[in-house]
Every structure is written in C-alpha cells, then in structure tokens.
Coordinates of C-alpha atoms in Angstrom, one line a residue:
Chain A
X1 CA 35.0 104.8 4.2
X2 CA 37.1 101.8 4.3
X3 CA 37.5 99.6 6.9
X4 CA 41.2 100.8 8.2
X5 CA 44.3 97.8 8.0
X6 CA 44.7 98.1 11.5
X7 CA 42.5 99.6 15.0
X8 CA 43.2 99.4 18.2
X9 CA 40.9 99.2 20.6
X10 CA 41.8 99.4 24.6
X11 CA 45.4 97.5 24.4
X12 CA 47.3 97.3 27.2
X13 CA 51.0 95.0 27.2
X14 CA 52.3 93.9 30.7
X15 CA 56.2 93.2 31.7
X16 CA 55.4 91.3 34.4
X17 CA 53.2 94.0 36.5
X18 CA 54.8 96.5 34.7
X19 CA 52.4 98.5 31.7
X20 CA 54.8 98.7 29.0
X21 CA 52.1 100.5 26.8
X22 CA 48.6 101.4 26.8
X23 CA 46.4 102.6 23.4
X24 CA 43.5 103.8 23.5
X25 CA 42.4 103.8 20.1
X26 CA 44.1 104.0 16.9
X27 CA 43.3 103.2 13.7
X28 CA 45.8 102.9 11.0
X29 CA 44.3 103.3 7.1
X30 CA 45.1 100.9 4.4
X31 CA 48.3 101.9 2.0
X32 CA 49.1 104.7 4.4
X33 CA 53.0 105.6 5.9
X34 CA 52.6 105.9 9.5
X35 CA 55.4 107.4 11.4
X36 CA 56.7 106.4 15.3
X37 CA 59.1 107.8 17.5
X38 CA 60.1 108.6 20.9
X39 CA 62.5 108.0 23.5
X40 CA 64.1 104.7 24.2
X41 CA 61.9 102.5 25.9
X42 CA 58.5 104.7 25.2
X43 CA 56.9 101.2 24.0
X44 CA 57.9 101.8 20.2
X45 CA 58.7 98.3 19.5
X46 CA 56.8 96.4 22.0
X47 CA 53.5 98.1 19.9
X48 CA 55.4 97.1 16.6
X49 CA 55.9 94.1 17.8
X50 CA 51.9 93.3 18.5
X51 CA 51.0 95.8 15.2
X52 CA 53.1 92.6 14.0
X53 CA 51.4 89.7 15.5
X54 CA 54.1 88.4 16.5
X55 CA 53.2 89.6 20.1
X56 CA 49.6 89.3 21.3
X57 CA 48.2 91.8 23.7
X58 CA 47.6 91.4 27.6
X59 CA 44.5 93.2 27.5
X60 CA 42.3 94.7 24.2
X61 CA 41.8 93.8 21.0
X62 CA 43.4 94.5 17.7
X63 CA 41.1 94.3 14.6
X64 CA 43.1 93.7 11.1
X65 CA 41.0 94.8 8.6
X66 CA 38.0 94.8 10.5
X67 CA 38.5 90.9 11.5
X68 CA 40.1 89.6 14.9
X69 CA 43.2 88.8 14.2
X70 CA 45.9 86.8 16.9
X71 CA 49.7 85.4 16.6
X72 CA 49.5 83.4 14.4
X73 CA 46.3 83.4 13.0
X74 CA 45.8 82.8 9.4
X75 CA 44.2 86.4 9.0
X76 CA 47.8 87.7 9.0
X77 CA 50.2 85.2 9.4
X78 CA 51.4 85.5 5.2
X79 CA 50.4 89.2 5.3
X80 CA 52.3 92.0 7.5
X81 CA 55.8 91.8 8.1
X82 CA 58.3 93.3 10.7
X83 CA 61.9 94.3 10.2
X84 CA 63.4 94.7 13.2
X85 CA 66.6 97.1 13.9
X86 CA 68.5 94.7 14.7
X87 CA 68.6 92.2 11.4
X88 CA 68.5 88.5 12.1
X89 CA 69.5 86.2 9.3
X90 CA 68.9 82.6 9.4
X91 CA 72.6 79.8 9.4
X92 CA 72.3 79.9 6.1
X93 CA 73.3 81.6 2.2
X94 CA 71.8 84.4 1.3
X95 CA 69.3 82.8 -0.8
X96 CA 68.3 80.5 1.0
X97 CA 67.1 83.3 4.0
X98 CA 65.2 85.5 1.1
X99 CA 63.7 82.2 0.1
X100 CA 62.6 81.1 3.5
X101 CA 59.5 83.1 3.6
X102 CA 58.5 82.2 -0.4
X103 CA 59.3 78.6 0.5
X104 CA 56.5 78.8 3.9
X105 CA 53.8 80.3 1.4
X106 CA 54.2 77.1 -1.2
X107 CA 53.9 78.4 -4.8
X108 CA 56.1 77.8 -7.7
X109 CA 59.8 76.3 -6.7
X110 CA 60.9 77.0 -10.0
X111 CA 60.5 80.7 -9.6
X112 CA 62.2 81.5 -6.7
X113 CA 65.5 82.2 -7.5
X114 CA 63.8 85.3 -9.9
X115 CA 62.4 86.4 -7.5
X116 CA 65.1 86.2 -5.1
X117 CA 67.3 87.5 -7.2
X118 CA 64.8 90.8 -8.2
X119 CA 64.6 91.2 -4.8
X120 CA 68.4 90.9 -4.1
X121 CA 68.7 93.8 -6.6
X122 CA 65.6 96.1 -5.7
X123 CA 68.0 96.3 -2.8
X124 CA 71.1 96.7 -4.4
X125 CA 72.6 93.5 -3.9
X126 CA 74.2 92.0 -7.2
X127 CA 72.6 87.9 -6.8
X128 CA 75.8 86.7 -8.6
X129 CA 77.9 87.9 -5.8
X130 CA 75.9 87.5 -2.6
X131 CA 73.3 84.6 -3.2
X132 CA 76.1 82.1 -2.3
X133 CA 77.5 83.9 0.8
X134 CA 76.6 82.6 4.4
X135 CA 75.4 84.4 6.4
X136 CA 78.6 86.0 8.4
X137 CA 79.8 87.0 5.0
X138 CA 77.9 90.0 5.8
X139 CA 78.7 93.8 7.0
X140 CA 75.7 95.2 9.2
X141 CA 74.1 97.0 6.5
X142 CA 74.1 93.9 3.6
X143 CA 72.9 91.4 6.0
X144 CA 69.8 94.5 7.3
X145 CA 69.5 95.1 3.2
X146 CA 68.8 90.7 2.9
X147 CA 67.0 91.2 5.6
X148 CA 64.6 93.2 4.3
X149 CA 65.4 91.6 0.7
X150 CA 63.7 88.5 2.3
X151 CA 60.2 90.8 3.4
X152 CA 60.3 92.7 0.3
X153 CA 60.2 89.0 -1.7
X154 CA 57.0 88.7 0.0
X155 CA 55.1 91.6 -1.4
X156 CA 53.3 92.3 1.8
X157 CA 50.5 94.2 2.3
X158 CA 52.1 95.7 5.4
X159 CA 55.6 95.9 6.3
X160 CA 57.0 97.3 9.4
X161 CA 59.8 98.8 9.9
X162 CA 61.8 99.2 13.7
X163 CA 64.7 102.1 13.3
X164 CA 65.5 100.4 9.6
X165 CA 68.2 102.4 9.1
X166 CA 69.3 103.2 12.9
X167 CA 72.7 100.5 12.3
X168 CA 73.9 100.9 9.1
X169 CA 76.1 103.4 6.8
X170 CA 74.7 105.8 4.7
X171 CA 74.1 104.3 1.8
X172 CA 72.4 101.2 2.5
X173 CA 69.9 103.5 5.0
X174 CA 69.4 105.3 1.6
X175 CA 68.3 101.6 -0.2
X176 CA 66.4 101.2 2.6
X177 CA 64.0 104.6 2.7
X178 CA 63.7 104.1 -0.7
X179 CA 63.0 100.7 -1.0
X180 CA 60.1 101.1 1.4
X181 CA 58.7 104.2 -0.2
X182 CA 59.0 101.8 -3.6
X183 CA 56.4 99.2 -1.6
X184 CA 53.9 101.7 -0.4
X185 CA 53.7 102.9 -4.1
X186 CA 54.3 100.2 -6.3
X187 CA 52.2 97.1 -4.3
X188 CA 50.6 100.3 -1.6
X189 CA 52.2 98.6 1.0
X190 CA 50.4 100.1 4.5
X191 CA 53.8 100.9 5.6
X192 CA 54.7 101.7 9.6
X193 CA 58.3 103.3 10.8
X194 CA 59.3 103.7 13.4
X195 CA 62.5 105.5 13.4
X196 CA 64.9 108.7 15.3
X197 CA 65.1 110.1 12.2
X198 CA 62.4 113.3 12.2
X199 CA 63.4 114.6 9.7
X200 CA 62.6 111.5 7.0
X201 CA 59.2 110.7 9.0
X202 CA 57.9 114.3 8.4
X203 CA 58.9 113.9 5.2
X204 CA 56.9 110.8 3.6
X205 CA 54.6 109.9 6.5
X206 CA 51.2 111.2 6.8
X207 CA 50.7 110.9 10.0
X208 CA 53.3 110.5 12.6
X209 CA 53.1 108.9 16.4
X210 CA 54.7 110.2 18.9
X211 CA 55.4 107.3 22.1
X212 CA 56.2 107.9 25.6
X213 CA 55.7 105.8 28.5
X214 CA 54.3 103.1 26.9
X215 CA 50.9 105.9 25.2
X216 CA 50.7 107.8 22.0
X217 CA 50.9 111.5 23.5
X218 CA 50.8 113.7 19.8
X219 CA 50.4 113.3 16.5
X220 CA 54.2 114.8 15.8
X221 CA 57.2 115.7 17.5
X222 CA 56.7 116.8 20.9
X223 CA 59.6 118.2 23.3
X224 CA 59.8 115.9 25.7
X225 CA 61.9 117.4 28.8
X226 CA 62.6 115.0 31.6
X227 CA 63.5 115.8 35.1
X228 CA 64.6 116.0 37.6
X229 CA 63.3 119.3 38.1
X230 CA 64.5 122.0 41.2
X231 CA 62.5 124.6 43.0
X232 CA 64.1 127.8 43.3
X233 CA 64.9 130.6 45.7
X234 CA 61.5 131.8 44.4
X235 CA 59.7 129.1 44.0
X236 CA 59.9 129.1 40.7
X237 CA 60.4 124.8 38.7
X238 CA 63.3 125.1 37.3
X239 CA 66.3 122.6 35.0
X240 CA 69.8 124.0 34.8
X241 CA 71.3 123.0 31.0
X242 CA 74.6 122.4 30.7
X243 CA 75.2 126.1 29.0
X244 CA 73.6 127.4 31.8
X245 CA 70.5 128.3 31.1
X246 CA 67.0 127.4 33.0
X247 CA 63.8 125.7 31.4
X248 CA 61.4 127.0 33.7
X249 CA 57.5 125.1 33.9
X250 CA 54.9 124.8 36.6
X251 CA 55.3 123.2 39.8
X252 CA 55.8 119.3 38.7
X253 CA 53.4 116.1 39.8
X254 CA 57.1 115.3 41.3
X255 CA 60.5 116.2 40.5
X256 CA 61.4 112.9 38.6
X257 CA 58.2 114.1 36.0
X258 CA 58.7 114.9 32.3
X259 CA 57.6 117.7 30.8
X260 CA 56.0 118.1 27.6
X261 CA 55.6 121.6 25.8
X262 CA 53.6 121.5 22.5
X263 CA 55.6 122.5 19.4
X264 CA 52.5 124.6 18.3
X265 CA 52.8 126.9 21.7
X266 CA 56.3 127.4 20.9
X267 CA 57.1 130.6 19.6
X268 CA 60.4 131.9 17.4
X269 CA 62.8 135.3 17.0
X270 CA 65.5 136.2 16.2
X271 CA 65.4 139.4 18.3
X272 CA 65.9 140.5 21.2
X273 CA 64.4 137.9 24.5
X274 CA 62.9 141.4 25.8
X275 CA 60.5 141.1 23.0
X276 CA 59.1 138.2 23.2
X277 CA 55.0 136.9 22.8
X278 CA 55.9 134.7 26.7
X279 CA 57.3 135.0 29.8
X280 CA 60.1 132.4 29.7
X281 CA 62.7 132.2 27.2
X282 CA 66.1 130.5 26.3
X283 CA 67.9 131.5 23.4
X284 CA 69.4 128.2 20.9
X285 CA 71.1 127.6 17.5
X286 CA 69.3 126.1 14.5
X287 CA 70.3 122.2 14.1
X288 CA 67.8 121.6 11.7
X289 CA 65.4 122.4 9.2
X290 CA 63.1 120.5 6.7
X291 CA 59.9 120.8 5.0
X292 CA 56.8 118.7 5.9
X293 CA 54.7 117.6 3.0
X294 CA 51.9 116.6 4.2
X295 CA 51.8 120.4 6.4
X296 CA 53.9 122.1 3.8
X297 CA 55.6 123.8 7.2
X298 CA 58.9 124.0 7.9
X299 CA 59.9 122.1 11.2
X300 CA 62.3 124.0 12.7
X301 CA 65.4 121.8 15.0
X302 CA 67.0 124.3 17.9
X303 CA 69.5 122.7 20.4
X304 CA 69.9 124.5 23.2
X305 CA 73.0 122.6 25.7
X306 CA 71.9 119.2 25.5
X307 CA 67.7 120.0 24.7
X308 CA 66.2 119.9 21.2
X309 CA 63.5 121.6 20.8
X310 CA 61.1 120.9 18.1
X311 CA 58.8 123.7 16.8
X312 CA 56.8 124.1 13.2
X313 CA 56.8 127.3 11.3
X314 CA 55.5 128.5 8.2
X315 CA 57.2 128.8 5.4
X316 CA 56.4 132.6 4.9
X317 CA 57.7 132.8 8.7
X318 CA 60.4 131.1 7.6
X319 CA 61.4 133.4 4.6
X320 CA 60.6 136.9 6.4
X321 CA 63.0 135.3 9.6
X322 CA 65.4 134.3 7.4
X323 CA 66.5 131.3 9.7
X324 CA 69.4 128.7 8.6
X325 CA 71.1 126.5 10.4
X326 CA 74.1 127.7 12.9
X327 CA 71.9 130.5 13.1
X328 CA 71.4 132.2 17.5
X329 CA 67.4 131.9 18.2
X330 CA 65.5 132.7 20.9
X331 CA 62.5 130.5 22.2
X332 CA 59.5 131.0 24.5
X333 CA 56.4 129.8 25.8
X334 CA 54.0 129.9 28.2
X335 CA 54.1 127.6 31.2
X336 CA 50.5 126.9 30.4
X337 CA 52.1 125.2 27.3
X338 CA 53.9 122.5 29.3
X339 CA 51.9 119.2 30.4
X340 CA 53.4 116.6 32.3
X341 CA 53.8 112.7 32.3
Chain B
X1 CA 105.5 52.7 30.4
X2 CA 105.9 49.3 28.4
X3 CA 102.6 47.6 29.2
X4 CA 101.3 50.6 27.4
X5 CA 103.1 50.8 24.1
X6 CA 101.8 46.8 24.7
X7 CA 98.8 47.8 24.8
X8 CA 98.9 49.7 21.5
X9 CA 100.3 47.0 19.8
X10 CA 97.9 44.8 21.6
X11 CA 94.9 46.7 20.3
X12 CA 96.0 46.1 17.0
X13 CA 96.4 43.0 17.4
X14 CA 93.6 42.0 18.6
X15 CA 90.8 44.1 16.2
X16 CA 93.1 42.9 13.9
X17 CA 93.2 39.3 14.3
X18 CA 89.4 39.7 15.0
X19 CA 89.1 38.4 18.4
X20 CA 86.4 37.3 19.0
X21 CA 85.8 38.4 23.2
X22 CA 86.9 42.0 22.4
X23 CA 84.0 42.2 18.8
X24 CA 81.5 41.5 21.1
X25 CA 82.7 43.8 23.9
X26 CA 82.7 46.2 20.8
X27 CA 79.7 45.1 20.1
X28 CA 77.4 45.3 23.3
X29 CA 79.3 48.9 23.8
X30 CA 77.8 50.3 20.7
X31 CA 74.3 48.5 21.1
X32 CA 74.1 50.2 24.3
X33 CA 74.8 53.4 23.3
X34 CA 72.7 53.4 20.4
X35 CA 69.8 52.1 22.1
X36 CA 70.6 54.6 25.3
X37 CA 71.0 57.3 22.9
X38 CA 67.9 56.6 20.5
X39 CA 65.9 57.7 23.7
X40 CA 67.6 60.1 24.9
X41 CA 67.5 62.3 22.2
X42 CA 63.7 61.0 21.8
X43 CA 62.6 61.8 24.6
X44 CA 65.5 64.8 25.2
X45 CA 65.2 66.7 22.2
X46 CA 62.1 68.3 22.2
X47 CA 62.1 68.7 26.4
X48 CA 65.1 70.4 26.3
X49 CA 63.9 72.5 23.3
X50 CA 60.2 73.1 25.6
X51 CA 62.6 74.5 28.4
X52 CA 64.3 76.7 26.6
X53 CA 61.7 78.2 24.3
X54 CA 59.0 78.8 26.6
X55 CA 58.4 80.3 29.6
X56 CA 56.3 77.9 33.0
X57 CA 56.0 77.8 36.1
X58 CA 58.7 75.9 38.7
X59 CA 60.3 76.0 35.0
X60 CA 63.8 78.0 36.6
X61 CA 63.7 75.4 39.9
X62 CA 63.3 72.1 36.8
X63 CA 66.3 73.8 35.3
X64 CA 67.7 73.6 38.2
X65 CA 67.3 69.8 39.4
X66 CA 68.2 69.3 35.2
X67 CA 71.6 70.6 35.7
X68 CA 72.1 68.6 38.9
X69 CA 71.0 65.6 37.4
X70 CA 74.0 66.3 34.7
X71 CA 76.4 64.6 37.2
X72 CA 74.3 61.7 38.7
X73 CA 76.6 59.4 39.6
X74 CA 76.9 56.2 37.0
X75 CA 76.5 53.7 40.2
X76 CA 73.2 55.8 41.8
X77 CA 71.5 55.0 38.2
X78 CA 72.8 51.9 38.6
X79 CA 71.9 51.0 41.8
X80 CA 68.4 52.6 41.1
X81 CA 67.8 50.8 38.1
X82 CA 69.3 47.6 39.7
X83 CA 66.1 47.5 42.2
X84 CA 63.6 48.2 39.7
X85 CA 64.9 45.3 37.9
X86 CA 65.0 42.5 39.7
X87 CA 63.0 40.3 40.3
X88 CA 61.7 41.7 43.5
X89 CA 61.0 45.3 41.3
X90 CA 58.4 47.0 40.1
X91 CA 59.4 45.4 36.5
X92 CA 60.9 42.5 37.5
X93 CA 58.7 40.8 35.6
X94 CA 60.1 42.5 32.1
X95 CA 63.3 40.3 32.3
X96 CA 65.8 43.1 31.8
X97 CA 68.3 42.6 34.5
X98 CA 71.5 41.6 32.9
X99 CA 70.4 42.4 29.8
X100 CA 71.9 44.9 27.4
X101 CA 68.4 46.7 27.6
X102 CA 69.2 46.9 31.1
X103 CA 71.7 48.6 30.2
X104 CA 70.5 50.8 28.0
X105 CA 67.6 51.8 29.9
X106 CA 70.0 52.9 33.0
X107 CA 72.8 54.6 30.2
X108 CA 69.5 56.9 29.1
X109 CA 68.6 57.8 32.7
X110 CA 72.0 59.3 32.9
X111 CA 72.3 60.4 28.9
X112 CA 69.0 61.8 29.7
X113 CA 69.4 65.3 31.4
X114 CA 72.7 66.3 29.8
X115 CA 70.2 66.3 26.3
X116 CA 67.1 67.9 28.0
X117 CA 69.6 70.5 29.6
X118 CA 72.7 71.1 27.4
X119 CA 69.7 71.6 24.6
X120 CA 67.9 74.1 26.8
X121 CA 70.7 76.0 26.6
X122 CA 71.3 75.8 22.8
X123 CA 67.9 76.6 22.5
X124 CA 67.9 79.7 25.4
X125 CA 71.1 81.0 23.4
X126 CA 68.8 81.5 20.2
X127 CA 68.5 85.1 20.1
X128 CA 64.3 86.2 20.5
X129 CA 65.1 88.0 17.2
X130 CA 65.1 84.6 15.6
X131 CA 61.1 83.7 16.9
X132 CA 60.6 87.3 15.1
X133 CA 62.8 86.7 12.3
X134 CA 60.4 83.4 11.6
X135 CA 56.9 84.3 12.9
X136 CA 57.0 88.2 11.0
X137 CA 58.8 85.9 7.3
X138 CA 54.6 83.8 8.6
X139 CA 56.1 80.5 9.9
X140 CA 53.1 78.8 11.8
X141 CA 53.9 77.2 15.3
X142 CA 55.1 74.0 14.0
X143 CA 57.7 76.0 12.0
X144 CA 59.1 78.2 14.3
X145 CA 59.8 75.1 16.2
X146 CA 61.4 72.7 13.3
X147 CA 63.4 75.8 12.4
X148 CA 64.2 76.9 15.5
X149 CA 66.2 73.6 16.6
X150 CA 68.1 73.8 12.8
X151 CA 69.5 77.2 13.8
X152 CA 70.0 75.3 17.1
X153 CA 72.4 72.8 15.3
X154 CA 75.4 72.7 16.6
X155 CA 74.2 73.3 20.5
X156 CA 72.1 70.5 20.2
X157 CA 75.0 68.3 18.1
X158 CA 77.4 69.4 21.0
X159 CA 74.6 68.0 23.3
X160 CA 74.5 64.4 22.4
X161 CA 78.3 64.4 21.5
X162 CA 78.3 64.8 25.2
X163 CA 76.3 62.7 26.4
X164 CA 77.5 60.1 23.8
X165 CA 80.9 60.6 25.5
X166 CA 78.8 60.2 28.7
X167 CA 77.2 57.2 28.1
X168 CA 80.1 55.3 26.0
X169 CA 82.7 55.7 29.0
X170 CA 80.3 54.8 32.0
X171 CA 81.3 51.8 34.1
X172 CA 78.9 51.5 37.2
X173 CA 75.9 51.2 35.3
X174 CA 77.0 48.4 32.4
X175 CA 78.5 46.9 36.0
X176 CA 75.5 47.0 38.1
X177 CA 72.7 46.1 35.8
X178 CA 74.5 44.2 33.1
X179 CA 76.5 42.1 35.4
X180 CA 79.9 41.6 32.7
X181 CA 79.0 38.5 32.0
X182 CA 80.9 37.6 28.8
X183 CA 79.3 37.1 25.3
X184 CA 76.6 38.7 27.0
X185 CA 76.7 42.1 28.7
X186 CA 80.1 42.7 29.0
X187 CA 80.6 46.0 27.4
X188 CA 84.1 47.8 26.8
X189 CA 84.1 49.5 29.6
X190 CA 83.5 46.7 32.6
X191 CA 85.6 44.5 29.8
X192 CA 88.4 46.9 31.1
X193 CA 87.8 46.8 34.8
X194 CA 87.6 43.1 35.2
X195 CA 91.0 42.9 33.2
X196 CA 92.7 46.0 35.3
X197 CA 91.4 43.6 38.6
X198 CA 93.1 40.0 37.0
X199 CA 96.2 41.9 36.4
X200 CA 95.8 42.1 32.9
X201 CA 96.6 45.6 32.4
X202 CA 98.1 45.0 28.7
X203 CA 94.7 44.0 27.5
X204 CA 93.4 46.8 29.8
X205 CA 95.1 49.1 28.2
X206 CA 94.2 47.6 24.7
X207 CA 90.5 47.8 25.4
X208 CA 90.7 50.9 26.7
X209 CA 92.6 52.1 23.4
X210 CA 89.2 50.0 21.0
X211 CA 86.8 52.8 23.1
X212 CA 89.1 56.1 22.6
X213 CA 89.1 54.4 19.1
X214 CA 85.4 54.8 18.8
X215 CA 84.6 57.9 20.6
X216 CA 87.3 59.5 18.0
X217 CA 85.4 57.9 14.9
X218 CA 81.9 59.3 16.1
X219 CA 83.1 62.4 17.0
X220 CA 85.4 63.3 13.5
X221 CA 82.5 61.7 11.9
X222 CA 80.1 64.1 13.6
X223 CA 83.2 67.0 13.1
X224 CA 83.2 66.2 9.4
X225 CA 79.5 66.6 9.0
X226 CA 78.9 69.9 10.4
X227 CA 81.8 71.3 8.7
X228 CA 80.4 70.5 5.6
X229 CA 77.1 71.9 6.3

C-alpha cells in the first residue's frame, strides 16, 4: 500500500487554553479528493492551516509522505499550497502575484510569462487584459481566480481549498471547481476542500469528513441540531422549530448540548406519520436532491422549519417514492440514534 | 504682518546670495537629520517588525512604553544625552558633546520610538492572510519577513516621514547637546531661536521658511516616489 500523503496522529491545536482541533487519527491518500464539512467554528480552517503547514499543531505529529513535517520545512514548502476563502493579493500587478511563487522556486525566468499566461487562461482570465492590472482593480471573483492561478502555476502536489467558492459569483465558482478537478485529473494533485456546498463535495470527493467542535464526527453529512433543549410536561426533551414542530431527543448531557442524528438512522416516507417506522416524526419539504457518485446513492436534503436534515436513500427507493424538490415528506428516527457533543 | 512678507523675500535673498551662515545651518540640520534617521531606521524597522509580527512575553507592556516614548519631550532627551556625553558622564571620553554626532545621537533616540511604534502598527495592520498567502506560495521565513516589509512599505514610509518631521523641527536636543555653536553645531531651528531672542524676526522667519522648504521637498519627493510605485 502507498504511503499516504498525510498521516495525522493525536493532533491537538489550542488557542489560549481552548482546544480548537483534536484529530485522533487521520490518513489522506495520495491523489485523493477529501471534503471537509461542518458548521462555522468547527475547526475546519484551523485543520487546513495545519495541513498546509502554515500553523503547527500544539501537540501531535503530522507525517507528510511518511516524513515528519513542519512549517517552512523543505519537505513541504514547495509541495503544498492553500487557497483561502477570502483571497489576499500582494500589492502588485496580477502578473507579479501569479509569478511570485515561481520566483521563489527559481527556475528559468524567461519561462515565467508563458507559465503565468497559461495559468491565467486556466482560470478564465485573459492574460492580455489582466496581466498588468493592479491588485485593487479586480472584482472579488477575479481576485479569487488570480489567487487560484498563483497556486495552479506551481502545479502543487497538494492543493487545499478553504471554502473557495463561498464569496464569489456563480461563474467564478464554476471555474474554480473545474480548475480543482483539472489539477486532480491532469497532475494527480491531492485535493482537500472545505466547503458548505455539500452537493459539490459529495459529487467529487472520495471521502467527506464532517467536523464539529474540532473533531471529525463522521464520514459524511451528519445532522447536527444545536440546543437549547427544554423538558416538556411529559418529561420529554425537545426543541421547538419555527413552524411549531418539536424535535424530540433523549435526555441531553446539558440543555445546550448539540445532538447528532446520523443520516443512516433517518427513515423517509410520503405516507401518514402513523405508518412511520420510529416513534418520533417530523414533516418537511424536500430542498435538494443529488447523486453521490462514490456510493451511487441519492442525497436528500429536507427542510423542517429552519432545520435541514440530510439523509441518503438508494436510487430504487428514490424512484419508488417518486420524490422531487418541494414535495412534503415525513421523516422519523429512533431516539437511540441520537448522540451528543 | 510686514516682517513675515519681508522674511519671505529675505529667505529667497539668503539662499540666492549663498549666505554662508544660513547654508551652514541648513547643512548642519540636514546632516544631523540624515545621521539620526539612518540609525533610527536601521534599528527601528527590524524592531518594529518584530513587535508587529511576533508575540512574546511583555509585548503589550513594551508596546505601551514605546507608544508613550513617541511623545518624549525633546528637552528631556537633550538633558539625558547631555548628562551622558558631558566630560563627567559615562560617554564623556568620546568627545561627542557639542558636535553634530552628539545631536544625531539625541535625535535618533527621539525618532526611534516613532519608527518602532508606527512600523509595528503598519505590520500589525497587515492581514494574517498575507502570511497565509506567502507561506502557501512557498516563502521561507526570511522571504516572509522581506515580503511583509515590502507590503507594509507605505506604512513604513509614513513612519519614516513622521520621524523625519520630528527630528528636523526639534530644537531642545540641538540646543542642549549641540550648544548652538556658529559655523559648527548651529542648526536651522537653533538659529531661529537665537535670531528671535535677538529680536531679528525677519531672519528668524527667513530661516523658518527655509526649514519648511526642506520639509516640503523631502515629503514631496517621497510622495512622488510612492505614487510612481
């Protein structure tokens, strides 16, 4: 078996005394595409900064291709690159921004213009039009594409994208997604992508990791329901949604704990709630459907009040129930499927 | 009002006629300013970078002290430097008292907190994303340092201009440490103070206009360079 690109063991990152990330054991294979999802503040960016060797963990070791690596070490300096959510361009022209990494690596300066032009063309920016533009003469989407071009020109072995499409227009987002896939297919680049676009991640990633409170809690979209939880007159613990429905859970460790309902435990039906599989049910509206190529399953997103539930059904099941976006459906889950964080 | 207008004409006359005493003061002012700025920039920019870029023990307290020292009274610096450079002082043997070098030492002490504090502010105002960008493009520690300084160049330029303004226009250090010796340590500011004491307002105004002209030329040149870049 090939040595994985990354192997993380007992990684902890503290800010002051607060633990931001704790990864017990994680391997990321070479040339794979790994997705990272999770709510804001779950530790995604902290983890990505450590994987990009910008920050070092407070405890634990990160092995890069079997070797212990740290920020600025020669093993990783020219091999890993990160694109942040909000691009930062150096106070120079577009050309100088894209060529910066090339200059750090040395090489043949006479080839820089050709390499920069190729990279700008890849991200859909005309070299003639954009090369001499100053950093302040770009829209948000163009700036993000220039930042991506500055990474692609280096043909990195690992490209880490931290919510790359979160603050750009649809056209730029599409280009960024295409370029990431091109890097993976053409150069065998290992991609690690954090995004709220679960649909995109499930389409392209071999493995999608869900983070919550600094930990990896699963390999897919688990349903996280934040407190506060209240105990009703019948001594059931519940949270009331905006539409008046109540999510019932077993007794939480504390009223502010977050409940996790694994998507595999949720049952879906368009029938009356009386026929539901489990004791507790909710109704909602299908918000999104998408095919997950790695499993050939259909990912269903159902909105109940302000809460979105994710679950996975087989294609046959999807055909039988004839579900479509906007349709009213019922979900149920056993209380035993609820875990706490 | 007439003496101000007369002062303007006299300033032009002094400069056109190549008045030796005026040029000696101008030369002394420029020389001590350049000496003190070289020293304060040489020490202040790296120190300001360290303070703005790194976290270390007592950083907040050191920062507060540096910020406070920005408003050091020039007579206090003059007094302290005089105490050190006088024959009885610990550095008396070097003979810097009543020399341009002695004034430059005092002025460097005056400029240093300004350069350090304003450089630290300029570097601090650089987004954390700059470091992320530089490291993720493969920069080494040294390259991160130089690229960060380059990105903060406008802030550092502002720090330098601020310090230069303070140094060029101060009178307390030049008077106390330099002694206002004609043809030797008399700077424009000490000459203005002397002429005013003598009741020679017109000459004082003329020298003041020369001082303003120097400040204008330096600031205008730096602004021109900044706009070109």
